[in-house]
Coordinates of C-alpha atoms in Angstrom, one line a residue:
Chain B
X46 CA 0.0 0.1 0.0
X47 CA 2.3 2.8 -1.4
X48 CA -0.8 4.8 -1.2
X49 CA -3.9 5.3 1.0
X50 CA -6.5 5.1 -1.2
X51 CA -10.0 6.9 0.0
X52 CA -13.4 6.4 -1.1
X53 CA -15.1 9.7 -1.7
X54 CA -17.5 8.6 1.6
X55 CA -14.0 8.8 3.6
X56 CA -13.6 12.3 3.0
X57 CA -15.6 15.1 5.1
X58 CA -16.3 18.8 3.9
X59 CA -13.9 19.9 6.8
X60 CA -10.7 18.3 4.7
X61 CA -10.6 15.3 6.7
X62 CA -10.7 11.9 6.2
X63 CA -11.7 9.1 8.2
X64 CA -11.3 5.1 7.3
X65 CA -12.6 2.4 9.6
X66 CA -11.9 -0.8 8.0
X67 CA -10.1 -3.5 9.1
X68 CA -7.8 -3.8 6.3
X69 CA -6.6 -0.5 6.0
X70 CA -6.0 -0.1 10.0
X71 CA -4.5 -3.0 9.8
X72 CA -1.9 -2.6 6.9
X73 CA -1.2 1.2 8.8
X74 CA -0.8 -0.3 12.3
X75 CA 1.1 -3.3 10.8
X76 CA 3.3 -2.0 7.8
X77 CA 3.4 1.6 7.8
X78 CA 4.0 1.2 11.4
X79 CA 2.3 4.8 11.1
X80 CA 1.6 6.9 14.1
X81 CA -0.1 10.4 14.9
X82 CA 1.9 13.2 13.0
X83 CA 3.1 11.3 10.1
X84 CA 2.4 12.3 6.4
X85 CA 1.3 9.5 4.3
X86 CA 0.7 10.0 0.6
X87 CA -3.0 9.6 -0.1
X88 CA -5.3 9.9 -2.8
X89 CA -9.3 9.5 -3.7
X90 CA -10.8 6.9 -5.9
X91 CA -11.4 8.6 -9.2
X92 CA -9.7 11.7 -8.4
X93 CA -6.3 14.0 -7.3
X94 CA -3.2 12.3 -5.2
X95 CA -1.6 14.5 -2.3
X96 CA -0.5 13.9 1.6
X97 CA -2.5 13.2 4.5
X98 CA -1.2 13.9 8.3
X99 CA -2.5 10.9 10.4
X100 CA -4.2 13.1 13.3
X101 CA -5.3 9.8 15.0
X102 CA -5.3 6.4 15.1
X103 CA -7.1 4.2 17.3
X104 CA -8.1 0.3 17.0
X105 CA -11.4 1.9 15.4
X106 CA -10.4 4.3 12.8
X107 CA -7.5 6.3 11.1
X108 CA -8.1 10.4 10.8
X109 CA -6.3 12.3 8.0
X110 CA -6.0 16.0 8.0
X111 CA -5.6 16.3 4.4
X112 CA -3.5 18.6 2.0
X113 CA -4.8 19.8 -1.1
X114 CA -4.9 16.6 -3.5
X115 CA -2.8 18.4 -6.3
X116 CA -1.0 15.8 -8.1
X117 CA -2.2 13.5 -10.7
X118 CA -2.5 9.8 -10.8
X119 CA 0.8 8.0 -13.4
X120 CA -0.9 8.0 -17.1
X121 CA -3.0 5.3 -17.8
X122 CA -1.7 2.5 -20.5
X123 CA -3.7 3.2 -24.1
X124 CA -4.8 -0.2 -24.4
X125 CA -8.1 -2.2 -23.7
X126 CA -6.8 -6.0 -22.5
X127 CA -9.0 -8.8 -23.9
X128 CA -8.2 -11.8 -21.5
X129 CA -9.4 -15.5 -21.3
X130 CA -10.8 -16.0 -18.3
X131 CA -8.0 -17.7 -16.3
X132 CA -8.2 -20.2 -13.2
X133 CA -9.3 -17.8 -10.2
X134 CA -5.9 -17.6 -8.3
X135 CA -4.0 -16.6 -11.2
X136 CA -7.0 -14.1 -12.2
X137 CA -6.6 -12.4 -8.7
X138 CA -2.8 -11.9 -9.2
X139 CA -3.0 -11.1 -12.8
X140 CA -6.2 -8.1 -11.9
X141 CA -3.2 -7.2 -9.4
X142 CA -0.4 -7.1 -12.1
X143 CA -2.1 -5.3 -14.8
X144 CA -4.0 -2.6 -12.5
X145 CA -0.6 -2.3 -11.0
X146 CA 0.8 -1.6 -14.8
X147 CA -1.9 0.8 -16.2
X148 CA -4.4 -1.0 -17.8
X149 CA -7.8 0.8 -17.4
X150 CA -10.1 -1.5 -19.8
X151 CA -10.2 -5.4 -18.9
X152 CA -12.9 -8.1 -20.6
X153 CA -12.6 -11.3 -19.1
X154 CA -13.6 -13.8 -22.0
X155 CA -14.9 -17.3 -22.8
X156 CA -12.7 -19.2 -25.1
X157 CA -13.0 -22.8 -26.1
X158 CA -9.9 -24.0 -23.8
X159 CA -11.6 -22.1 -20.5
X160 CA -12.9 -24.2 -18.0
X161 CA -16.4 -23.1 -17.5
X162 CA -16.1 -23.6 -13.9
X163 CA -14.0 -20.5 -13.8
X164 CA -17.1 -18.6 -14.2
X165 CA -18.6 -20.2 -11.2
X166 CA -15.6 -19.1 -9.2
X167 CA -16.5 -16.5 -6.0
X168 CA -13.4 -14.7 -6.9
X169 CA -15.6 -13.3 -9.8
X170 CA -18.1 -11.2 -7.6
X171 CA -18.2 -7.5 -8.4
X172 CA -16.6 -7.2 -4.3
X173 CA -14.2 -9.4 -4.7
X174 CA -12.8 -8.1 -8.0
X175 CA -12.8 -4.5 -6.9
X176 CA -10.7 -5.7 -4.2
X177 CA -7.7 -7.0 -6.4
X178 CA -8.5 -3.9 -8.2
X179 CA -7.7 -1.9 -5.3
X180 CA -4.6 -3.2 -4.4
X181 CA -3.5 -3.0 -7.7
X182 CA -4.0 1.0 -7.8
X183 CA -2.8 0.8 -4.1
X184 CA 0.7 -0.8 -4.8
X185 CA 1.1 1.7 -8.3
X186 CA -0.4 5.1 -6.6
X187 CA -3.1 5.5 -9.2
X188 CA -6.4 6.2 -8.2
X189 CA -8.2 5.7 -11.6
X190 CA -9.9 1.8 -11.2
X191 CA -9.9 0.1 -14.4
X192 CA -13.7 -1.0 -15.9
X193 CA -14.4 -5.3 -16.0
X194 CA -16.6 -6.7 -18.4
X195 CA -17.6 -9.9 -18.4
X196 CA -18.0 -11.8 -21.9
X197 CA -19.2 -15.5 -21.4
X198 CA -19.5 -16.0 -25.1
X199 CA -17.1 -16.4 -27.6
X200 CA -19.3 -15.8 -30.6
X201 CA -21.1 -13.2 -29.2
X202 CA -17.7 -11.2 -28.4
X203 CA -16.7 -11.6 -32.0
X204 CA -20.1 -10.9 -33.4
X205 CA -21.4 -8.2 -31.3
X206 CA -17.9 -6.5 -28.9
X207 CA -15.0 -6.8 -31.3
X208 CA -16.1 -4.4 -33.9
X209 CA -16.4 -1.8 -31.7
X210 CA -13.6 -2.5 -29.7
X211 CA -11.6 -2.5 -32.8
X212 CA -12.5 0.6 -33.4
X213 CA -9.7 3.1 -33.7
X214 CA -7.6 0.8 -32.0
X215 CA -5.0 -1.6 -33.8
X216 CA -6.0 -5.3 -32.8
X217 CA -3.2 -7.7 -31.6
X218 CA -3.8 -11.5 -31.1
X219 CA -0.6 -13.2 -28.7
X220 CA 0.0 -16.6 -30.1
X221 CA 2.8 -18.8 -30.0
X222 CA 3.9 -19.6 -33.5
X223 CA 2.2 -16.3 -35.3
X224 CA 5.2 -15.0 -37.8
X225 CA 5.8 -11.2 -36.3
X226 CA 7.0 -10.5 -32.9
X227 CA 5.4 -8.3 -30.7
X228 CA 6.1 -5.1 -31.4
X229 CA 8.0 -2.5 -28.8
X230 CA 7.0 0.8 -27.5
X231 CA 4.6 1.2 -29.6
X232 CA 1.7 4.2 -28.1
X233 CA -1.3 3.8 -30.4
X234 CA -4.5 2.8 -28.8
X235 CA -4.7 -1.2 -28.8
X236 CA -6.9 -3.8 -28.4
X237 CA -4.5 -6.9 -26.9
X238 CA -6.1 -10.4 -26.9
X239 CA -4.4 -12.7 -24.5
X240 CA -5.6 -16.5 -24.7
X241 CA -5.8 -19.1 -21.8
X242 CA -3.1 -21.9 -20.3
X243 CA -3.1 -24.0 -23.6
X244 CA -4.2 -21.0 -26.0
X245 CA -7.1 -19.9 -28.4
X246 CA -8.0 -22.7 -30.3
X247 CA -7.2 -22.2 -34.6
X248 CA -10.5 -21.5 -34.9
X249 CA -10.5 -18.8 -33.0
X250 CA -7.4 -17.3 -33.8
X251 CA -8.9 -17.2 -37.4
X252 CA -11.8 -15.8 -36.8
X253 CA -9.8 -12.8 -34.6
X254 CA -7.3 -12.1 -37.8
X255 CA -10.4 -12.1 -40.5
X256 CA -11.9 -9.3 -37.7
X257 CA -8.9 -7.1 -38.3
X258 CA -6.5 -8.0 -35.8
X259 CA -3.2 -9.4 -36.2
X260 CA -1.5 -12.1 -34.5
X261 CA 2.2 -12.0 -32.9
X262 CA 4.6 -13.9 -30.7
X263 CA 6.7 -13.4 -27.7
X264 CA 9.7 -15.6 -28.3
X265 CA 9.5 -19.6 -28.1
X266 CA 8.9 -19.9 -24.5
X267 CA 5.7 -21.1 -22.9
X268 CA 4.6 -18.7 -20.2
X269 CA 2.0 -18.6 -17.6
X270 CA -0.7 -16.2 -18.3
X271 CA 0.2 -13.7 -15.3
X272 CA 3.8 -13.8 -16.6
X273 CA 2.9 -13.4 -20.4
X274 CA 0.3 -10.5 -19.3
X275 CA 2.9 -8.5 -17.9
X276 CA 5.8 -9.4 -20.0
X277 CA 3.5 -8.2 -23.2
X278 CA 2.3 -4.8 -21.5
X279 CA 6.0 -3.8 -20.7
X280 CA 7.4 -4.7 -23.9
X281 CA 4.5 -3.0 -26.2
X282 CA 4.0 -0.1 -24.6
Chain V
X25 CA 4.4 -28.9 -16.9
X26 CA 4.9 -28.4 -20.5
X27 CA 8.0 -30.3 -20.5
X28 CA 8.5 -33.8 -18.7
X29 CA 11.5 -32.5 -17.4
X30 CA 13.7 -35.8 -16.7
X31 CA 16.9 -36.1 -14.5
X32 CA 20.3 -38.2 -16.0
X33 CA 19.4 -40.7 -13.2
X34 CA 16.1 -41.4 -14.9
X35 CA 17.4 -42.5 -18.0
X36 CA 18.3 -46.1 -18.6
X37 CA 21.0 -46.9 -21.4
X38 CA 18.0 -48.5 -23.3
X39 CA 16.5 -45.1 -24.1
X40 CA 14.0 -45.1 -21.6
X41 CA 13.5 -43.1 -19.1
X42 CA 11.3 -44.0 -15.5
X43 CA 10.0 -41.8 -13.2
X44 CA 8.5 -42.5 -10.0
X45 CA 8.5 -39.4 -7.5
X46 CA 4.6 -38.3 -6.8
X47 CA 4.9 -35.1 -8.1
X48 CA 5.5 -35.8 -11.6
X49 CA 3.1 -38.8 -12.2
X50 CA 0.5 -36.8 -10.2
X51 CA 0.9 -34.2 -13.2
X52 CA 0.7 -36.7 -15.8
X53 CA -2.4 -38.3 -14.7
X54 CA -4.6 -35.3 -13.2
X55 CA -3.2 -32.6 -15.4
X56 CA -2.0 -34.1 -18.8
X57 CA -4.4 -37.4 -18.1
X58 CA -1.8 -39.1 -19.8
X59 CA -2.4 -42.8 -21.2
X60 CA 0.0 -45.4 -22.3
X61 CA 0.7 -44.6 -26.4
X62 CA 0.8 -40.6 -25.9
X63 CA 3.7 -38.9 -27.2
X64 CA 4.7 -36.2 -24.5
X65 CA 7.3 -33.5 -25.0
X66 CA 10.5 -34.5 -23.0
X67 CA 14.0 -32.7 -22.1
X68 CA 16.9 -34.2 -20.1
X69 CA 18.2 -31.6 -17.4
X70 CA 21.4 -29.7 -19.2
X71 CA 20.4 -31.3 -22.1
X72 CA 18.3 -32.0 -25.6
X73 CA 14.7 -32.2 -25.9
X74 CA 12.2 -34.1 -27.9
X75 CA 9.5 -36.9 -28.0
X76 CA 8.8 -39.6 -25.1
X77 CA 6.2 -42.3 -25.6
X78 CA 4.4 -43.2 -22.5
X79 CA 4.5 -47.0 -22.6
X80 CA 3.7 -47.6 -18.9
X81 CA 1.4 -45.3 -16.2
X82 CA 1.1 -47.3 -12.6
X83 CA 0.5 -45.3 -9.2
X84 CA 4.4 -46.2 -8.9
X85 CA 5.8 -45.2 -12.1
X86 CA 5.6 -43.9 -15.7
X87 CA 7.9 -45.4 -18.2
X88 CA 8.5 -43.2 -21.3
X89 CA 10.2 -44.8 -24.4
X90 CA 12.6 -41.8 -25.8
X91 CA 12.5 -40.5 -29.6
X92 CA 16.0 -38.5 -30.0
X93 CA 15.9 -35.8 -28.3
X94 CA 17.7 -33.4 -30.7
X95 CA 16.5 -30.3 -30.1
X96 CA 17.9 -27.6 -28.4
X97 CA 16.5 -25.6 -25.6
X98 CA 15.1 -21.8 -26.3
X99 CA 18.0 -19.4 -25.9
X100 CA 18.8 -17.8 -22.7
X101 CA 18.6 -14.4 -22.2
X102 CA 22.1 -12.2 -22.0
X103 CA 21.5 -11.5 -18.3
X104 CA 23.0 -12.3 -14.6
X105 CA 20.6 -11.0 -12.4
X106 CA 21.2 -9.5 -9.0
X107 CA 18.1 -9.1 -6.8
X108 CA 17.5 -8.2 -3.6
X109 CA 16.2 -11.1 -1.7
X110 CA 12.5 -10.8 -1.7
X111 CA 10.0 -11.9 0.7
X112 CA 10.2 -15.8 0.9
X113 CA 6.4 -16.0 -1.1
X114 CA 7.3 -13.3 -3.8
X115 CA 10.7 -15.1 -4.1
X116 CA 9.3 -18.4 -5.1
X117 CA 7.0 -16.6 -7.5
X118 CA 9.9 -14.5 -9.0
X119 CA 12.4 -17.4 -9.4
X120 CA 9.6 -19.4 -11.2
X121 CA 8.7 -16.3 -13.5
X122 CA 12.5 -15.4 -14.2
X123 CA 13.7 -19.2 -14.8
X124 CA 10.4 -19.2 -17.3
X125 CA 11.7 -16.1 -19.2
X126 CA 15.3 -17.8 -19.5
X127 CA 17.4 -16.0 -17.0
X128 CA 20.8 -18.4 -16.1
X129 CA 22.3 -16.4 -13.5
X130 CA 21.0 -15.1 -10.5
X131 CA 22.4 -13.4 -7.4
X132 CA 20.2 -12.9 -4.7
X133 CA 21.4 -9.8 -2.5
X134 CA 21.5 -8.6 0.8
X135 CA 20.5 -4.8 0.9
X136 CA 19.9 -2.7 4.0
X137 CA 16.0 -2.9 2.9
X138 CA 15.8 -6.5 3.1
X139 CA 14.6 -7.7 6.4
X140 CA 17.6 -10.0 8.5
X141 CA 14.9 -12.8 8.8
X142 CA 14.3 -13.4 4.8
X143 CA 17.7 -15.2 5.0
X144 CA 16.4 -18.0 7.2
X145 CA 13.3 -19.1 5.3
X146 CA 12.9 -22.8 4.2
X147 CA 12.9 -21.1 0.8
X148 CA 16.2 -20.5 0.4
X149 CA 17.0 -24.2 0.9
X150 CA 18.6 -25.6 -2.0
X151 CA 15.9 -28.0 -2.5
X152 CA 13.2 -25.7 -2.2
X153 CA 14.9 -23.4 -4.9
X154 CA 15.2 -26.1 -7.1
X155 CA 11.8 -27.0 -6.9
X156 CA 11.2 -23.6 -8.8
X157 CA 13.7 -23.3 -11.2
X158 CA 12.0 -26.7 -12.4
X159 CA 9.2 -25.7 -12.2
X160 CA 9.8 -22.7 -14.4
X161 CA 11.9 -25.1 -16.7
X162 CA 8.8 -27.3 -17.3
X163 CA 6.9 -23.9 -18.0
X164 CA 9.0 -22.5 -20.4
X165 CA 10.2 -26.0 -22.0
X166 CA 13.6 -25.6 -21.4
X167 CA 16.6 -27.7 -20.0
X168 CA 19.1 -25.5 -18.8
X169 CA 18.9 -24.7 -15.1
X170 CA 19.6 -21.3 -14.0
X171 CA 22.8 -21.3 -11.5
X172 CA 22.2 -19.2 -8.0
X173 CA 24.4 -17.2 -5.7
X174 CA 23.2 -16.2 -2.4
X175 CA 25.5 -13.0 -1.2
X176 CA 24.7 -12.0 1.9
X177 CA 26.6 -8.9 2.4
X178 CA 26.3 -5.9 0.5
X179 CA 29.5 -4.5 1.1
X180 CA 31.4 -7.5 0.3
X181 CA 29.2 -7.7 -3.1
X182 CA 30.1 -4.7 -4.1
X183 CA 34.0 -5.0 -3.1
X184 CA 34.7 -8.6 -4.2
X185 CA 31.7 -9.8 -6.5
X186 CA 30.6 -6.7 -8.3
X187 CA 33.5 -5.8 -10.3
X188 CA 34.1 -9.1 -11.9
X189 CA 30.0 -9.0 -12.9
X190 CA 31.1 -5.7 -14.3
X191 CA 33.4 -7.5 -16.7
X192 CA 32.1 -7.2 -20.0
X193 CA 29.0 -6.6 -18.9
X194 CA 26.5 -3.5 -18.8
X195 CA 25.5 -3.0 -15.6
X196 CA 22.3 -1.4 -15.2
X197 CA 20.2 -0.6 -11.8
X198 CA 16.7 -0.6 -11.7
X199 CA 15.2 2.5 -9.2
X200 CA 12.5 5.0 -9.4
X201 CA 13.7 8.5 -9.9
X202 CA 16.9 7.8 -12.1
X203 CA 17.0 9.9 -15.4
X204 CA 17.3 7.3 -17.7
X205 CA 14.5 4.9 -19.5
X206 CA 14.9 1.6 -19.4
X207 CA 16.4 0.5 -22.5
X208 CA 14.6 -1.4 -25.1
X209 CA 15.3 -4.6 -26.9
X210 CA 19.1 -4.6 -26.1
X211 CA 21.0 -7.9 -26.6
X212 CA 24.5 -7.2 -25.2
X213 CA 25.3 -8.7 -22.2
X214 CA 24.0 -7.3 -19.0
X215 CA 24.0 -7.2 -15.2
X216 CA 20.7 -6.2 -14.0
X217 CA 20.4 -5.3 -10.6
X218 CA 16.8 -4.8 -8.9
X219 CA 16.2 -3.4 -5.3
X220 CA 13.6 -5.0 -2.5
X221 CA 10.1 -3.4 -1.8
X222 CA 11.1 0.1 -0.6
X223 CA 13.9 0.0 -3.0
X224 CA 17.8 0.6 -2.8
X225 CA 19.1 3.3 0.1
X226 CA 20.5 6.1 -1.5
X227 CA 23.7 5.1 -0.1
X228 CA 23.9 2.0 -2.3
X229 CA 22.8 3.5 -5.7
X230 CA 25.4 5.7 -5.0
X231 CA 28.1 3.0 -4.7
X232 CA 26.8 0.9 -7.5
X233 CA 27.0 3.5 -9.9
X234 CA 30.7 4.7 -9.0
X235 CA 30.7 1.0 -9.5
X236 CA 30.3 2.0 -13.6
X237 CA 26.4 0.9 -13.7
X238 CA 24.6 2.8 -14.8
X239 CA 20.7 3.6 -13.4
X240 CA 17.4 3.7 -15.0
X241 CA 14.1 4.0 -14.3
X242 CA 10.8 1.8 -15.4
X243 CA 8.4 4.7 -15.1
X244 CA 6.4 6.8 -12.3
X245 CA 4.5 3.7 -11.2
X246 CA 5.6 1.7 -8.4
X247 CA 5.3 -1.9 -8.8
X248 CA 6.1 -5.2 -6.6
X249 CA 9.1 -7.5 -7.2
X250 CA 8.0 -10.0 -9.2
X251 CA 5.9 -7.7 -11.4
X252 CA 8.6 -5.0 -12.0
X253 CA 11.6 -8.2 -12.4
X254 CA 9.5 -9.5 -15.7
X255 CA 8.6 -6.0 -17.0
X256 CA 12.5 -5.2 -16.8
X257 CA 13.1 -8.5 -18.9
X258 CA 10.7 -8.1 -21.3
X259 CA 11.5 -4.4 -22.3
X260 CA 15.3 -5.0 -22.1
X261 CA 15.3 -7.8 -24.1

């Protein structure tokens, strides 16, 4: 937690912020070893960042006197990430990684090699997803939550969502065996599609290419989804 | 396990390989759902890769008839990674990531902000480290184990090891606030130094720069060590 991320409800009109949830209180106490008088980096969800002086820390609440929150969060990556739904533990870590890296738009997609049971995982409950996004923001000192879309059918995604997503975006499908190497240091708006463990099936790749995406590879090594996504984002942008 | 990694002891003179450890047997059964007759990708530690036909699978052992192991493993990254010792769970995952990415030389380093207790962790036992390296190789289809060096003092590292490590290698210290951006797509031999959570202390950075390393940053976002290392390796090489 390199940033104390405040919810707008945590603020009052007088320039104070109060937090009372056990997670942030425990973190302030055990990791920051914070004490009244400390100035910590704070930010408001969807808003600015700055410093807050801790003026009270009890087992029930922490109170900050806020200085002007005039700093803007770091820039977002120009990417919409379409990720075949990974298994639940991998999903949790991947959401944290990509949020920390600055991804703001994420679609979780069903493909042939995604196990159907993954869609029943409690990790997909909105409050669980929110938790991982918040951890990513707190890590990277960012205040802008990513938006998450669940696409539970490949064909409806292909027919109903993909054309709009490709409007003014360059579509890139990461898939082993494609002839193009992953481009480096691009700045254009991008739709990045990443398959599940085991990859997209050939029919899915074919349909994505037909829709106007370019295929690309990241080399001969087979990487876990969480490693691959971080490696792709870091090389692309 | 995209590769069944064989130990030279698993092989006999007649072109068969026998494995009997519970981990690989369970993986063959539960993940590969392998059955006699299947041809699987196999490789020998430190040697070649190819196909093996599973000719027997019992609760006690699996026997493969090996075809010629004529494929070479994917190329290594031209990097020696010096990593401030992360906390144990992060170490485990980071070793898997960097092994999968192709790092072959790793030094785990003590710095001021590394908690001393981390050096007592069972994750540092040679057999535990070996386990994570093997998982990384099996993931990426590689057979060349990385070598790991433990450097439990920063000053001895600086005085006794660093000069030799910088011989014919470009030293790069990843540290927030450095003026140079992380280079992209380099191919020269590199010594990459990555600090702990919280970073190197200024004195450590100063000494590394004095020794001939260049400082570089990865942008304004603060990343967890495992995310940062993957992002650095993917952008650099």
